[in-house]
CSV table of C-alpha atoms in Angstrom, one decimal:
chain,number,residue,atom,x,y,z
A,12,ASP,CA,150.3,73.1,66.0
A,13,VAL,CA,147.4,71.8,67.7
A,14,LYS,CA,147.4,71.7,71.5
A,15,VAL,CA,145.0,69.8,73.9
A,16,THR,CA,145.5,70.4,77.5
A,17,GLN,CA,144.5,68.6,80.5
A,18,SER,CA,144.1,70.4,84.0
A,19,SER,CA,145.7,68.0,86.2
A,20,ARG,CA,148.7,65.6,85.1
A,21,TYR,CA,147.9,63.6,88.4
A,22,LEU,CA,144.5,63.6,91.0
A,23,VAL,CA,143.7,61.7,94.1
A,24,LYS,CA,140.7,61.8,95.5
A,25,ARG,CA,138.3,60.2,97.8
A,26,THR,CA,135.2,57.8,97.5
A,27,GLY,CA,132.2,59.6,96.9
A,28,GLU,CA,133.9,63.0,96.0
A,29,LYS,CA,132.7,64.8,92.9
A,30,VAL,CA,135.7,65.4,90.4
A,31,PHE,CA,136.0,67.5,87.8
A,32,LEU,CA,138.4,67.0,84.8
A,33,GLU,CA,139.3,69.6,82.7
A,34,CYS,CA,140.5,69.9,78.8
A,35,VAL,CA,141.2,72.6,76.5
A,36,GLN,CA,141.6,72.7,72.8
A,37,ASP,CA,143.2,76.0,70.9
A,38,MET,CA,142.7,74.6,67.2
A,39,ASP,CA,139.1,75.5,66.8
A,40,HIS,CA,137.6,71.7,66.8
A,41,GLU,CA,134.3,71.0,66.5
A,42,ASN,CA,134.7,67.4,68.1
A,43,MET,CA,136.0,66.6,71.4
A,44,PHE,CA,136.2,63.3,72.8
A,45,TRP,CA,137.2,61.7,76.4
A,46,TYR,CA,138.4,58.0,77.0
A,47,ARG,CA,139.5,55.8,79.5
A,48,GLN,CA,142.5,53.8,79.3
A,49,ASP,CA,143.3,51.1,81.4
A,50,PRO,CA,146.0,48.0,81.0
A,51,GLY,CA,145.1,45.4,78.6
A,52,LEU,CA,142.0,47.3,77.9
A,53,GLY,CA,143.5,49.9,75.4
A,54,LEU,CA,141.1,52.9,75.3
A,55,ARG,CA,137.6,53.4,75.7
A,56,LEU,CA,135.3,55.6,74.6
A,57,ILE,CA,133.3,57.4,77.5
A,58,TYR,CA,131.7,60.4,75.8
A,59,PHE,CA,131.9,62.9,73.0
A,60,SER,CA,130.8,65.9,71.5
A,61,TYR,CA,130.3,67.5,68.3
A,62,ASP,CA,129.4,71.3,69.0
A,63,VAL,CA,129.0,73.3,72.4
A,64,LYS,CA,126.5,72.0,74.2
A,65,MET,CA,126.2,68.1,72.6
A,66,LYS,CA,126.9,65.2,73.9
A,67,GLU,CA,127.3,61.8,73.0
A,68,LYS,CA,127.4,59.0,74.9
A,69,GLY,CA,130.3,56.6,74.3
A,70,ASP,CA,130.6,52.8,75.2
A,71,ILE,CA,130.9,53.2,78.7
A,72,PRO,CA,129.1,56.4,80.0
A,73,GLU,CA,127.8,55.0,83.1
A,74,GLY,CA,129.2,56.8,86.1
A,75,TYR,CA,130.1,60.0,84.1
A,76,SER,CA,128.9,63.1,82.6
A,77,VAL,CA,130.4,65.6,80.6
A,78,SER,CA,129.6,69.7,79.8
A,79,ARG,CA,130.9,71.5,76.8
A,80,GLU,CA,129.8,75.3,77.5
A,81,LYS,CA,132.5,76.4,75.3
A,82,LYS,CA,133.5,75.3,72.0
A,83,GLU,CA,137.6,74.8,73.5
A,84,ARG,CA,136.5,73.4,76.8
A,85,PHE,CA,135.6,69.7,77.6
A,86,SER,CA,134.7,68.7,81.2
A,87,LEU,CA,134.2,65.2,82.6
A,88,ILE,CA,132.5,65.1,85.5
A,89,LEU,CA,132.3,61.8,88.1
A,90,GLU,CA,129.2,62.8,90.2
A,91,SER,CA,130.6,60.9,92.9
A,92,ALA,CA,133.7,59.1,92.4
A,93,SER,CA,134.4,55.1,93.2
A,94,THR,CA,137.5,53.0,93.2
A,95,ASN,CA,136.8,51.3,90.1
A,96,GLN,CA,137.5,54.8,88.3
A,97,THR,CA,141.1,54.6,88.8
A,98,SER,CA,142.4,55.1,85.2
A,99,MET,CA,144.5,57.4,83.1
A,100,TYR,CA,141.9,59.8,81.3
A,101,LEU,CA,142.5,61.1,78.1
A,102,CYS,CA,141.0,63.7,76.1
A,103,ALA,CA,141.3,64.5,72.4
A,104,SER,CA,139.6,66.8,69.9
A,105,SER,CA,139.3,66.9,65.8
A,106,ARG,CA,137.8,68.9,63.1
A,107,SER,CA,134.5,67.4,61.9
A,108,GLY,CA,132.9,66.6,58.7
A,109,ARG,CA,134.5,63.4,58.4
A,110,ILE,CA,137.2,60.8,59.9
A,111,HIS,CA,140.1,63.4,60.9
A,112,THR,CA,143.2,62.6,63.2
A,113,GLN,CA,142.4,62.7,66.8
A,114,TYR,CA,144.8,65.1,68.9
A,115,PHE,CA,145.5,63.9,72.7
A,116,GLY,CA,146.2,65.4,75.4
A,117,PRO,CA,148.8,64.4,77.9
A,118,GLY,CA,146.6,62.7,80.4
A,119,THR,CA,145.6,62.5,83.7
A,120,ARG,CA,145.8,59.6,86.1
A,121,LEU,CA,143.1,59.7,88.5
A,122,THR,CA,143.3,57.6,91.7
A,123,VAL,CA,140.2,56.7,93.7
A,124,LEU,CA,141.0,55.9,97.3
B,8,ALA,CA,130.8,45.8,64.2
B,9,GLN,CA,134.2,47.3,63.3
B,10,SER,CA,136.9,45.9,65.2
B,11,VAL,CA,140.4,46.4,65.4
B,12,THR,CA,143.2,43.6,66.6
B,13,GLN,CA,146.7,43.9,67.3
B,14,PRO,CA,147.8,40.3,67.8
B,15,ASP,CA,151.2,41.0,69.8
B,16,ILE,CA,150.2,42.2,73.4
B,17,HIS,CA,154.3,42.8,74.2
B,18,ILE,CA,157.3,42.7,71.4
B,19,THR,CA,161.2,42.5,72.5
B,20,VAL,CA,163.5,43.7,69.6
B,21,SER,CA,167.1,44.3,69.7
B,22,GLU,CA,168.1,48.3,69.0
B,23,GLY,CA,169.2,48.4,65.5
B,24,ALA,CA,166.8,45.4,64.6
B,25,SER,CA,164.0,45.7,62.3
B,26,LEU,CA,160.7,45.9,63.7
B,27,GLU,CA,157.2,45.0,62.4
B,28,LEU,CA,154.0,45.6,64.4
B,29,ARG,CA,150.6,44.0,63.5
B,30,CYS,CA,146.9,44.9,63.1
B,31,ASN,CA,144.1,43.5,61.5
B,32,TYR,CA,140.8,45.2,61.5
B,33,SER,CA,137.3,44.2,60.4
B,34,TYR,CA,135.1,46.7,58.7
B,35,GLY,CA,133.1,46.8,55.7
B,36,ALA,CA,134.6,49.6,53.3
B,37,THR,CA,137.6,51.4,52.7
B,38,PRO,CA,138.8,52.3,56.1
B,39,TYR,CA,140.7,55.4,57.5
B,40,LEU,CA,143.8,54.2,59.5
B,41,PHE,CA,146.0,55.4,62.0
B,42,TRP,CA,149.1,54.5,64.1
B,43,TYR,CA,149.6,56.3,67.5
B,44,VAL,CA,152.3,56.0,69.5
B,45,GLN,CA,151.9,56.1,73.6
B,46,SER,CA,155.4,57.0,75.6
B,47,PRO,CA,155.2,56.3,79.4
B,48,GLY,CA,152.8,58.7,81.2
B,49,GLN,CA,152.1,60.7,78.1
B,50,GLY,CA,148.9,61.4,75.6
B,51,LEU,CA,149.3,59.4,72.4
B,52,GLN,CA,150.8,60.8,69.4
B,53,LEU,CA,149.9,60.4,65.4
B,54,LEU,CA,152.6,58.5,63.8
B,55,LEU,CA,150.7,58.0,60.5
B,56,LYS,CA,147.8,57.6,58.8
B,57,TYR,CA,145.7,56.3,55.4
B,58,PHE,CA,142.9,57.8,53.7
B,59,SER,CA,143.4,56.6,50.4
B,60,GLY,CA,146.0,56.7,47.5
B,61,ASP,CA,149.4,55.2,47.9
B,62,THR,CA,149.0,52.1,50.2
B,63,LEU,CA,152.8,52.3,52.0
B,64,VAL,CA,152.6,55.5,54.0
B,65,GLN,CA,155.2,57.3,55.3
B,66,GLY,CA,155.3,58.4,58.8
B,67,ILE,CA,157.1,60.2,61.9
B,68,LYS,CA,160.5,58.8,63.2
B,69,GLY,CA,160.9,56.9,60.6
B,70,PHE,CA,158.1,54.5,60.8
B,71,GLU,CA,155.9,53.4,57.9
B,72,ALA,CA,153.0,51.4,57.5
B,73,GLU,CA,151.2,49.4,54.6
B,74,PHE,CA,147.4,48.9,54.0
B,75,LYS,CA,146.7,45.5,52.0
B,76,ARG,CA,143.1,45.2,51.5
B,77,SER,CA,142.9,42.0,50.8
B,78,GLN,CA,144.7,40.8,54.2
B,79,SER,CA,142.4,43.6,56.2
B,80,SER,CA,146.1,44.4,57.7
B,81,PHE,CA,148.2,47.7,58.6
B,82,ASN,CA,151.3,46.5,60.0
B,83,LEU,CA,153.7,49.2,60.8
B,84,ARG,CA,157.2,48.9,59.9
B,85,LYS,CA,160.4,50.2,61.1
B,86,PRO,CA,163.9,48.9,59.6
B,87,SER,CA,166.2,49.6,62.7
B,88,VAL,CA,164.8,50.7,65.9
B,89,HIS,CA,166.4,52.9,68.5
B,90,TRP,CA,166.1,52.8,72.7
B,91,SER,CA,164.0,55.6,72.3
B,92,ASP,CA,161.3,53.9,70.1
B,93,ALA,CA,160.5,51.8,73.4
B,94,ALA,CA,156.4,52.5,74.0
B,95,GLU,CA,153.0,51.4,73.5
B,96,TYR,CA,151.7,51.3,69.9
B,97,PHE,CA,148.0,51.7,69.3
B,98,CYS,CA,146.3,50.7,65.5
B,99,ALA,CA,143.1,52.8,65.1
B,100,VAL,CA,140.0,52.6,62.6
B,101,GLY,CA,138.1,55.6,61.5
B,102,VAL,CA,134.5,54.5,61.6
B,103,LYS,CA,132.1,56.3,58.6
B,104,ASN,CA,128.9,56.9,59.8
B,105,ARG,CA,127.5,59.7,61.2
B,106,ASP,CA,129.4,60.1,63.7
B,107,ASP,CA,133.6,60.7,63.9
B,108,LYS,CA,134.9,58.2,65.8
B,109,ILE,CA,137.9,56.1,65.9
B,110,ILE,CA,138.0,52.4,67.2
B,111,PHE,CA,141.6,51.5,69.0
B,112,GLY,CA,143.0,48.5,69.3
B,113,LYS,CA,144.3,47.3,72.9
B,114,GLY,CA,147.7,48.4,72.2
B,115,THR,CA,151.2,46.4,71.7
B,116,ARG,CA,154.2,47.2,74.3
B,117,LEU,CA,157.5,47.4,72.5
B,118,HIS,CA,160.3,46.7,74.5
B,119,ILE,CA,163.9,47.4,73.3
B,120,LEU,CA,167.0,45.5,74.6
B,121,PRO,CA,170.4,47.1,74.2
C-alpha cells in the first residue's frame, strides 16, 4: 500500500513565522504535489515536482516555496506566514509518465494567528 | 480550459436510500476520471477511476460510476448508503498534456439521515 505521511496533523503559528510542512512517501513515486483545501473552494494546487530538485508552480504559488532534495520528501515552506494562509494542506504523490492516481496524506491543519 | 463541476454542494439522503452524486467535466479529449472521498479530518481516498474500456466502473465501498461521453458526465452511485458514507466527495479529471496534473471539483458533502 502507498503511504504518504505528513509531519504534523495540526500546527499553530504566528504571523510572520517561517513554517515548514513536510511530506514523505514510501512508494518511490516521481511526482509529488502540495494542495491547500478551503471550504467551498475545493483543492487548489500550490506547487508540484516531477523529480528531485524539480519544481513547478501550480495555481496559487504566491507566498509559498517548496524543496525537494530527496525523491521521497517534498517540503512546503511559508516564508512569512500570514492569517490568510490558515488552511488544510494536503500532500499527494503519484507515478509519472501519464495520468496516474494521486495518493494523499492525512493533511496538516495550519492555523496562523 | 479544463474544468470539473459538481453541481451539488450538499446532499442529504436517508440511510438505506440510493445515492447519485453528479459530476460534469469540460475537456476536449477522452479524460482520465476519478472519484475521491474525504472523511472528516482525513486526507482523500480513491474510490474509483476511469481511464478507458467499460464505461461502468466499480469501486470500493460498494460505489460505482458511469462515464457518459455524450453528457460529459461521470456520476457516482451507490444503491444503499450507510451512515459511514457521510463524507465529502470529490470528482477529478486528469489533464493529458506534459503535466501529470489532476483538476478537482469543489466537492459534494453527503449527509446521512438515520
